[in-house]
mmCIF file of C-alpha atoms in Angstrom:
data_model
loop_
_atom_site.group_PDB
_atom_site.id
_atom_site.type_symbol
_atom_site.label_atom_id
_atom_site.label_comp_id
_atom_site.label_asym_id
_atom_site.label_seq_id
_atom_site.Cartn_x
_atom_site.Cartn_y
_atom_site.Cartn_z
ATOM 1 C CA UNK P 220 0.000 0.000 0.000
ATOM 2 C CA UNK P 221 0.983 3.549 -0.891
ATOM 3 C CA UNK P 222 1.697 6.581 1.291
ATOM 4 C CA UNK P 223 -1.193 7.838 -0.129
ATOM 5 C CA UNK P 224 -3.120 5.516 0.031
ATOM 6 C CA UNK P 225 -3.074 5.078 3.456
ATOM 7 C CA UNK P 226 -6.259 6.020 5.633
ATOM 8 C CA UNK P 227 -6.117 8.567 8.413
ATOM 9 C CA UNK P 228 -7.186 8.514 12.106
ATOM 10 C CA UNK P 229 -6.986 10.774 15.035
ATOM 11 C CA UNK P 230 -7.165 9.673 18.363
ATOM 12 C CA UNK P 231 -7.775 11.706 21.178
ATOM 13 C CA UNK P 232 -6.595 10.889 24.824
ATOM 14 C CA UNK P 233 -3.799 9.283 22.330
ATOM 15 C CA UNK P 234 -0.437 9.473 25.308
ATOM 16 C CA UNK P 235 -1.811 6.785 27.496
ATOM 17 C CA UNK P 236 -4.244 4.326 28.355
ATOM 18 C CA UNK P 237 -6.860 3.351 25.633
ATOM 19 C CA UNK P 238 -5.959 5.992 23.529
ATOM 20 C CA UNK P 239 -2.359 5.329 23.133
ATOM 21 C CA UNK P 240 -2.824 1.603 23.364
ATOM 22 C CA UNK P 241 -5.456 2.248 20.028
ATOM 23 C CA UNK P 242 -2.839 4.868 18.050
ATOM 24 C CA UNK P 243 -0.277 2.109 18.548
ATOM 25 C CA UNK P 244 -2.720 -0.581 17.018
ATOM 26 C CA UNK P 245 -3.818 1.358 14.494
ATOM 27 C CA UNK P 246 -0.588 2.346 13.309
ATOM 28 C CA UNK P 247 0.498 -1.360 13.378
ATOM 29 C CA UNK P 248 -2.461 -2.164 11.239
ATOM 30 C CA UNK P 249 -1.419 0.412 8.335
ATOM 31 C CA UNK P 250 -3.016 3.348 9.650
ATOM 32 C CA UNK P 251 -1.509 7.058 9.521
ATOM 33 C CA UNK P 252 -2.325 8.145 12.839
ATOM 34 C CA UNK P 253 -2.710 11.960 14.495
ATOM 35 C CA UNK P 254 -2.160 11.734 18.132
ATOM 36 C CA UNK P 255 -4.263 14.539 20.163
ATOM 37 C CA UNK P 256 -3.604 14.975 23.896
ATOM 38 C CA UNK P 257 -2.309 17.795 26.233
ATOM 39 C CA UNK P 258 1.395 16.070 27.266
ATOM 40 C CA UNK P 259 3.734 16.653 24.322
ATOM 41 C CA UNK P 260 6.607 14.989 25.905
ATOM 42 C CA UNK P 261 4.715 11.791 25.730
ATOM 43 C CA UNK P 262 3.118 11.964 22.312
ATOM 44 C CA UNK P 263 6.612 12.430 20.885
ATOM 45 C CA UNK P 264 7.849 8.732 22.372
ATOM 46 C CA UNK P 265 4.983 7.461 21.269
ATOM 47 C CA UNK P 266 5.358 8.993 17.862
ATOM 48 C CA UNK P 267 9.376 7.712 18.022
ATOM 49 C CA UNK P 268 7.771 4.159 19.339
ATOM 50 C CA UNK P 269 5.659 3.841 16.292
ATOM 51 C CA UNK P 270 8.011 5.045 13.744
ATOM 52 C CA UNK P 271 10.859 2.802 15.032
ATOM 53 C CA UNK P 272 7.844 0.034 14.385
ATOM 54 C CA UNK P 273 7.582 0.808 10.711
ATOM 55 C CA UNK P 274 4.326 2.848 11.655
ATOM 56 C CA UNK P 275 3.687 6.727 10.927
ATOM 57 C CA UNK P 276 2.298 9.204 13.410
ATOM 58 C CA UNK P 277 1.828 12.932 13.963
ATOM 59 C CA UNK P 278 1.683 14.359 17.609
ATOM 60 C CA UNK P 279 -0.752 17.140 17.892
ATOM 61 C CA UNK P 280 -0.015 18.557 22.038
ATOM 62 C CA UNK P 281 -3.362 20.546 22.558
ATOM 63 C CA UNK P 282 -6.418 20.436 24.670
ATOM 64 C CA UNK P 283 -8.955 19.238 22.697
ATOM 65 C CA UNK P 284 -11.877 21.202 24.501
ATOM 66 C CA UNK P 285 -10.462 23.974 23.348
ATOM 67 C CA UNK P 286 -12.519 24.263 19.920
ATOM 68 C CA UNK P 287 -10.191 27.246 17.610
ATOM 69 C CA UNK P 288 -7.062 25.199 18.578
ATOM 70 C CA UNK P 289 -8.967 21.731 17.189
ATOM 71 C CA UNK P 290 -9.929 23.250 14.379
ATOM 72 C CA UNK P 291 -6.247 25.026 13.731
ATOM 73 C CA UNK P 292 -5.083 21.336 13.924
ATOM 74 C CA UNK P 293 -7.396 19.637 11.513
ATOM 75 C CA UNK P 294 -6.785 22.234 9.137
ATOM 76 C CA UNK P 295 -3.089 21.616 9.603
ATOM 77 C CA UNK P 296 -3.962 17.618 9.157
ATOM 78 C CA UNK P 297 -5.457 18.185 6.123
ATOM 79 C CA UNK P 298 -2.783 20.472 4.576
ATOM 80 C CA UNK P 299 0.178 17.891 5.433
ATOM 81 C CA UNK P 300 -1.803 14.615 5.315
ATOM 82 C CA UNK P 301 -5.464 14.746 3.572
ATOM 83 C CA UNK P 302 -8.688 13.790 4.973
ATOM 84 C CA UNK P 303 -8.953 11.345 7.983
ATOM 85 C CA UNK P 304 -11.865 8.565 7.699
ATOM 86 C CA UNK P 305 -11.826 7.887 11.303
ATOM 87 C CA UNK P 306 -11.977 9.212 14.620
ATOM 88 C CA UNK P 307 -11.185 7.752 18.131
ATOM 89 C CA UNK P 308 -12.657 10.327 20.955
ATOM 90 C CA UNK P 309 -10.766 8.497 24.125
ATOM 91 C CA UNK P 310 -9.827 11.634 26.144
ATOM 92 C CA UNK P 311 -11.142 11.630 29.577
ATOM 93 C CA UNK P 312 -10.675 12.893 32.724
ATOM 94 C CA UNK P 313 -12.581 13.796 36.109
ATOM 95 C CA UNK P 314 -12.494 12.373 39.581
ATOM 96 C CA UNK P 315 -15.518 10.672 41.482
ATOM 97 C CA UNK P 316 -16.718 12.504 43.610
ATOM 98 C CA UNK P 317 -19.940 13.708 45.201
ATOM 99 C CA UNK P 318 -21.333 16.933 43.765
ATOM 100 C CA UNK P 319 -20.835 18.699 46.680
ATOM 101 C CA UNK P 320 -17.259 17.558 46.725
ATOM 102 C CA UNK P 321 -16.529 19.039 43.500
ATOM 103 C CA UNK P 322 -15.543 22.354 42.388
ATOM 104 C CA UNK P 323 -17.022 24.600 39.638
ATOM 105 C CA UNK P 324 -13.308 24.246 37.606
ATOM 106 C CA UNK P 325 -13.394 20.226 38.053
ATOM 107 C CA UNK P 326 -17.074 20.600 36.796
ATOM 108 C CA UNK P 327 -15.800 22.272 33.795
ATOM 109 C CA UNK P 328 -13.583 20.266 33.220
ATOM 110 C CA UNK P 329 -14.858 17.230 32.991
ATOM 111 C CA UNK P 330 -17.610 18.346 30.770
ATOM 112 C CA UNK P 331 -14.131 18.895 28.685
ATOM 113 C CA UNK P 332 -13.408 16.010 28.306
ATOM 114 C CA UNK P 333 -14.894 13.558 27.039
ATOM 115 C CA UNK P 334 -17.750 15.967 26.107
ATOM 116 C CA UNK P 335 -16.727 19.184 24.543
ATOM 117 C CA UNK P 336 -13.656 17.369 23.833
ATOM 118 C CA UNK P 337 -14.906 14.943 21.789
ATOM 119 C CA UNK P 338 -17.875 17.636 19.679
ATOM 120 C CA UNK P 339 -14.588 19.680 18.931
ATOM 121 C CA UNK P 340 -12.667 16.879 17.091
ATOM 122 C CA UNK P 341 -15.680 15.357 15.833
ATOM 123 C CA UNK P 342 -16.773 18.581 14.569
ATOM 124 C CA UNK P 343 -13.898 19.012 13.154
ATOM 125 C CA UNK P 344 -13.507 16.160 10.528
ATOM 126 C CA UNK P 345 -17.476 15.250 10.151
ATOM 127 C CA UNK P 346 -17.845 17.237 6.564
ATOM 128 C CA UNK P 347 -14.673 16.068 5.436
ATOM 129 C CA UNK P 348 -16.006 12.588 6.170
ATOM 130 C CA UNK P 349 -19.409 13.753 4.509
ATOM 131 C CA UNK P 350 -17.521 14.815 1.449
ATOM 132 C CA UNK P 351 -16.113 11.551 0.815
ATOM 133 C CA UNK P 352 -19.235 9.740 2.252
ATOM 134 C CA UNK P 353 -17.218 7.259 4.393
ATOM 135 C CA UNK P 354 -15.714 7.404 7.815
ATOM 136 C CA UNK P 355 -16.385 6.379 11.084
ATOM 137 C CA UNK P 356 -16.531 8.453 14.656
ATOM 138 C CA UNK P 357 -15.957 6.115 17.800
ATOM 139 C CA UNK P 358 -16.465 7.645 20.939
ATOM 140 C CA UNK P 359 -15.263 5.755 24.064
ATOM 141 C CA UNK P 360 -18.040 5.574 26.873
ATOM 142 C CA UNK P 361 -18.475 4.886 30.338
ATOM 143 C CA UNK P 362 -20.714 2.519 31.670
ATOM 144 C CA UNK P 363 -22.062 5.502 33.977
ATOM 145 C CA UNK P 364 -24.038 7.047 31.633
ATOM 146 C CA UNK P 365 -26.165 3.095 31.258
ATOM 147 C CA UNK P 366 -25.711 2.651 35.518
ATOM 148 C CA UNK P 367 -25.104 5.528 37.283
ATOM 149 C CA UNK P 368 -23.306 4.844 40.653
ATOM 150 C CA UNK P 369 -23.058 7.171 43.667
ATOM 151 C CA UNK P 370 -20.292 9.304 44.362
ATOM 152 C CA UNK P 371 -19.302 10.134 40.532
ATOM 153 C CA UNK P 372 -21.797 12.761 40.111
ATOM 154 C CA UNK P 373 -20.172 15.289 37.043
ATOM 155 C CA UNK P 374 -18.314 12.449 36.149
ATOM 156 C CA UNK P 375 -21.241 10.858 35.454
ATOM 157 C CA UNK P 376 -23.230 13.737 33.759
ATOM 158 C CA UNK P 377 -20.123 14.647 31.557
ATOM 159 C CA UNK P 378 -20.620 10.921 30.084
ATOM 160 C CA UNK P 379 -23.972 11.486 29.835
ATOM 161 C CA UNK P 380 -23.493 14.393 27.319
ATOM 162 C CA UNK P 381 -21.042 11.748 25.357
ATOM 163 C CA UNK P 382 -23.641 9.658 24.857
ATOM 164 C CA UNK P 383 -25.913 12.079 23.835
ATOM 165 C CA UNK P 384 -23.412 13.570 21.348
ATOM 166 C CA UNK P 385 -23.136 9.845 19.545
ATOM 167 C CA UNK P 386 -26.521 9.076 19.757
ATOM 168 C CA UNK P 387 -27.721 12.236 17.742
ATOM 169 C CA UNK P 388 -24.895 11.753 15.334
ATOM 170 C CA UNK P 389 -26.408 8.805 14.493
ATOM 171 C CA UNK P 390 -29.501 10.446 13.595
ATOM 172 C CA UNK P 391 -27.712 13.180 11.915
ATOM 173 C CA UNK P 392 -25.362 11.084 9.913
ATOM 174 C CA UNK P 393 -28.343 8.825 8.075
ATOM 175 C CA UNK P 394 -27.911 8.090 4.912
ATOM 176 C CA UNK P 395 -24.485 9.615 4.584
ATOM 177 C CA UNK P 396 -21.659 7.346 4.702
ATOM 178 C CA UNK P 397 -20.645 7.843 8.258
ATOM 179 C CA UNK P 398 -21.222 6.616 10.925
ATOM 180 C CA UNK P 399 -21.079 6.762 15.117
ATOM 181 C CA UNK P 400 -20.013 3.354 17.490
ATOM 182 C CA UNK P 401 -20.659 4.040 21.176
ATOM 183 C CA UNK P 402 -18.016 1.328 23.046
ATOM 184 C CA UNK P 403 -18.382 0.517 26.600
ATOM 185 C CA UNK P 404 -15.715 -0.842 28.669
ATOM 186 C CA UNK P 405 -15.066 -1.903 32.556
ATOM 187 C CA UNK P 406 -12.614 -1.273 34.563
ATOM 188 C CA UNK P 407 -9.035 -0.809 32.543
ATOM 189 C CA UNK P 408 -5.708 -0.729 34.325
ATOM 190 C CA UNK P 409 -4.727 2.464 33.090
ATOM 191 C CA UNK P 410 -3.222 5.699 34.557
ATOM 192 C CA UNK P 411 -6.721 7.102 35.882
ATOM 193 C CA UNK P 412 -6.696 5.599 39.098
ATOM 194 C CA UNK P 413 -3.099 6.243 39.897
ATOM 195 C CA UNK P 414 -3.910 9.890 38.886
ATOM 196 C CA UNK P 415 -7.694 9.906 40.667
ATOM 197 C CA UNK P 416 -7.053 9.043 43.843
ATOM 198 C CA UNK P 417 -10.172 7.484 46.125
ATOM 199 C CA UNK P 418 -12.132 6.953 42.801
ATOM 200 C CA UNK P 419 -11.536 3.255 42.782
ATOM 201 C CA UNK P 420 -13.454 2.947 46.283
ATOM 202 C CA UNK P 421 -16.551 3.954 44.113
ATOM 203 C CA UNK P 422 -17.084 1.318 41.981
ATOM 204 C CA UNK P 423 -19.911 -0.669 44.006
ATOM 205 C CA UNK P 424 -19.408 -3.919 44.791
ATOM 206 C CA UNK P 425 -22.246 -5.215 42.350
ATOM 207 C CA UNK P 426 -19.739 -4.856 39.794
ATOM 208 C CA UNK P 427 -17.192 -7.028 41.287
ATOM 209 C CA UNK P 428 -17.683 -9.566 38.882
ATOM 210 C CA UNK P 429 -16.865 -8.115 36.018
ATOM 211 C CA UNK P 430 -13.159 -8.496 34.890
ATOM 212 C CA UNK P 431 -10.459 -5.879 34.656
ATOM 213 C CA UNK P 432 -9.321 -5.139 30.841
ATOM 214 C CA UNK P 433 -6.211 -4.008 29.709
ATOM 215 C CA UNK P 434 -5.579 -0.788 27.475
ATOM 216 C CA UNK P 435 -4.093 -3.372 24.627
ATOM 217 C CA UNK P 436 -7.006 -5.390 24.857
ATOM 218 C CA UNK P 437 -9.037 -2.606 24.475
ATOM 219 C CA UNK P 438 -7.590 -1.407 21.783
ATOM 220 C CA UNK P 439 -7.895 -4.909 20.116
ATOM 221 C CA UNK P 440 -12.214 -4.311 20.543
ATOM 222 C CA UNK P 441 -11.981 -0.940 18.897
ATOM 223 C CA UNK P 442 -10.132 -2.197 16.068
ATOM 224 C CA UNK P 443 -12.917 -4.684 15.450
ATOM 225 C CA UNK P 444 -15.688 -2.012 15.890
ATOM 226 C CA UNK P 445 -13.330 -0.508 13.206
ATOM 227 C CA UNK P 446 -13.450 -3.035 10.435
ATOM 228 C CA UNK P 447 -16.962 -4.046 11.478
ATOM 229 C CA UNK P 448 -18.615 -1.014 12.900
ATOM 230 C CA UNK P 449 -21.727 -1.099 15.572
ATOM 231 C CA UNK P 450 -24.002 1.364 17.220
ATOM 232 C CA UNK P 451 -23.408 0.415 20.692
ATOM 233 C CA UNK P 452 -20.319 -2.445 21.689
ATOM 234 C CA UNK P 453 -20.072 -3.503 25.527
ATOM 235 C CA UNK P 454 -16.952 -5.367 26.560
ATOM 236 C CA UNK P 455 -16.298 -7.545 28.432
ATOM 237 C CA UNK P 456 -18.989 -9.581 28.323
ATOM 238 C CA UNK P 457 -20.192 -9.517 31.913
ATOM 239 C CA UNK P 458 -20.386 -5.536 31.504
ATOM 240 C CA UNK P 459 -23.320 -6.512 28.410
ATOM 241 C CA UNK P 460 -25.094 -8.851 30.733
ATOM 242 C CA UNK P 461 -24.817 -6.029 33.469
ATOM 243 C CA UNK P 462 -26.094 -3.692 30.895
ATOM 244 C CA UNK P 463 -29.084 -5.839 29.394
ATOM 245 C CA UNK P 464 -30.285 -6.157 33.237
ATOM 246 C CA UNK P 465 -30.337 -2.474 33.652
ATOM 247 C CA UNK P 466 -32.538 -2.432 30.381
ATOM 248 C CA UNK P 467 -34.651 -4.927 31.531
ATOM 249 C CA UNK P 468 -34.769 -4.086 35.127
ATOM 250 C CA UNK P 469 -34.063 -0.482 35.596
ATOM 251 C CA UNK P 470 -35.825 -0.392 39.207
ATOM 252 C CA UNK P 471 -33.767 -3.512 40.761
ATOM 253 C CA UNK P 472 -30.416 -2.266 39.234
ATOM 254 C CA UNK P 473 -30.630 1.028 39.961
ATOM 255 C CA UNK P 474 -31.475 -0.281 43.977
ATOM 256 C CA UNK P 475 -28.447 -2.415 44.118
ATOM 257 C CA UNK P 476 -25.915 -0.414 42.890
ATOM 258 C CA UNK P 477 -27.247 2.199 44.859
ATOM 259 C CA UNK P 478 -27.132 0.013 47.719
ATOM 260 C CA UNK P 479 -23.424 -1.791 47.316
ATOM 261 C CA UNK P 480 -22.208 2.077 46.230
ATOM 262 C CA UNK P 481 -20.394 4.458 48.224
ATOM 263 C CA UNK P 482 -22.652 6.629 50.397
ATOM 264 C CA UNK P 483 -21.901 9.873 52.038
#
């Protein structure tokens, strides 16, 4: 395959975690990938990682909430690179905390990211997508926006918005050639607890049984949703079951986790 003919992603949240974990993959599998987070220091080793692999990356060090520098950057995609076909919104951030525990600036920001975040970038590339009538925007969730748990309260709302943001792309984006994936995961052993402190303690004990996922193996899922896209993707597979029973039995659920939760 050509230079050229090489397709395009960005990822966001791209110098650790899932994010880096799914530039690396991508880039592995042929893909030219743009690497969007705030640490530039660590997008260039990735960048230097991935070259040294045969891969090709570009670091982009910016905060991706901020919507005139996103746009600045895709305009400076385009210019040295073309048009990407895919997104990957994995930026992230916020502790869990109770509402009251929270400060106005930590509310803001974590409506940042994922949220505003994740419109920015998307924004950015949709009609360039559009225009070619292919492309795909994944957007990765949280499973508190399906069961809300106590104790993660603009955590939880800021996840909300993401999955309002994919599910009216979906609408929008009928009959156009792109399309939105929602994926779900469980608990990953990334950075985020290391760097959130007393979140951990959060996670009621109803969901105990559901096993912890590396960043590798989640990039492994999103490159699947990738070549085989889908509305909505939980993983691992007790998180689905967990999800179906909050479909089915929204009441119950929403007792129990309330109930094995943290409490003030």
């Amino acid at each position: 395959m050509s230079r050229e003919d090489q397709p395009i992603a960005v990822v966001t949240g791209a110098s650790s975690g899932i994010g880096a974990a799914t530039a690396t993959a991508l880039a592995r599998d042929g893909w030219r990938v743009v690497m969007v987070a705030r640490r530039a220091e660590r997008l260039s080793e990735l960048v230097e990682n991935i070259a040294a692999a045969g891969g090709e990356a570009m670091a982009e060090a910016l905060d991706a909430a901020d919507g005139p520098a996103v746009m600045t950057m895709a305009e400076r995609v385009r210019a040295e690179w073309g048009e990407p076909s895919l997104v990957v919104n994995s930026a992230g951030a916020g502790e869990w905390r109770f509402l009251e525990e929270t400060s106005v600036g930590e509310i803001v920001e974590m409506m940042g990211a994922p949220y505003l975040a994740a419109a920015n970038i998307s924004r950015a590339f949709i009609e360039g997508m559009m225009s070619q009538e292919k492309g795909l925007i994944i957007h990765v969730g949280s499973p508190a926006s399906v069961m809300p748990w106590p104790g993660a309260t603009a955590y939880t709302a800021s996840r909300w918005a993401l999955r309002g943001l994919h599910e009216a792309l979906c609408q929008d984006l009928r009959g156009t050639g792109v399309r939105s994936s929602l994926v779900y995961f469980g608990e990953v052993s990334s950075e985020y607890f290391e760097a959130n402190p007393g979140s951990h303690e959060h996670i009621p004990t109803l969901a105990a049984p559901i096993p912890l996922s590396t960043p590798e193996r989640c990039a492994k899922v999103l490159l699947t949703v990738v070549r085989r896209p889908r509305r909505v993707v939980f993983y691992p597979f007790a998180l689905r079951f967990m999800a179906w029973l909050a479909a089915i039995t929204p009441g119950p659920t929403r007792w129990l986790i309330a109930r094995t939760g943290r409490r003030h």
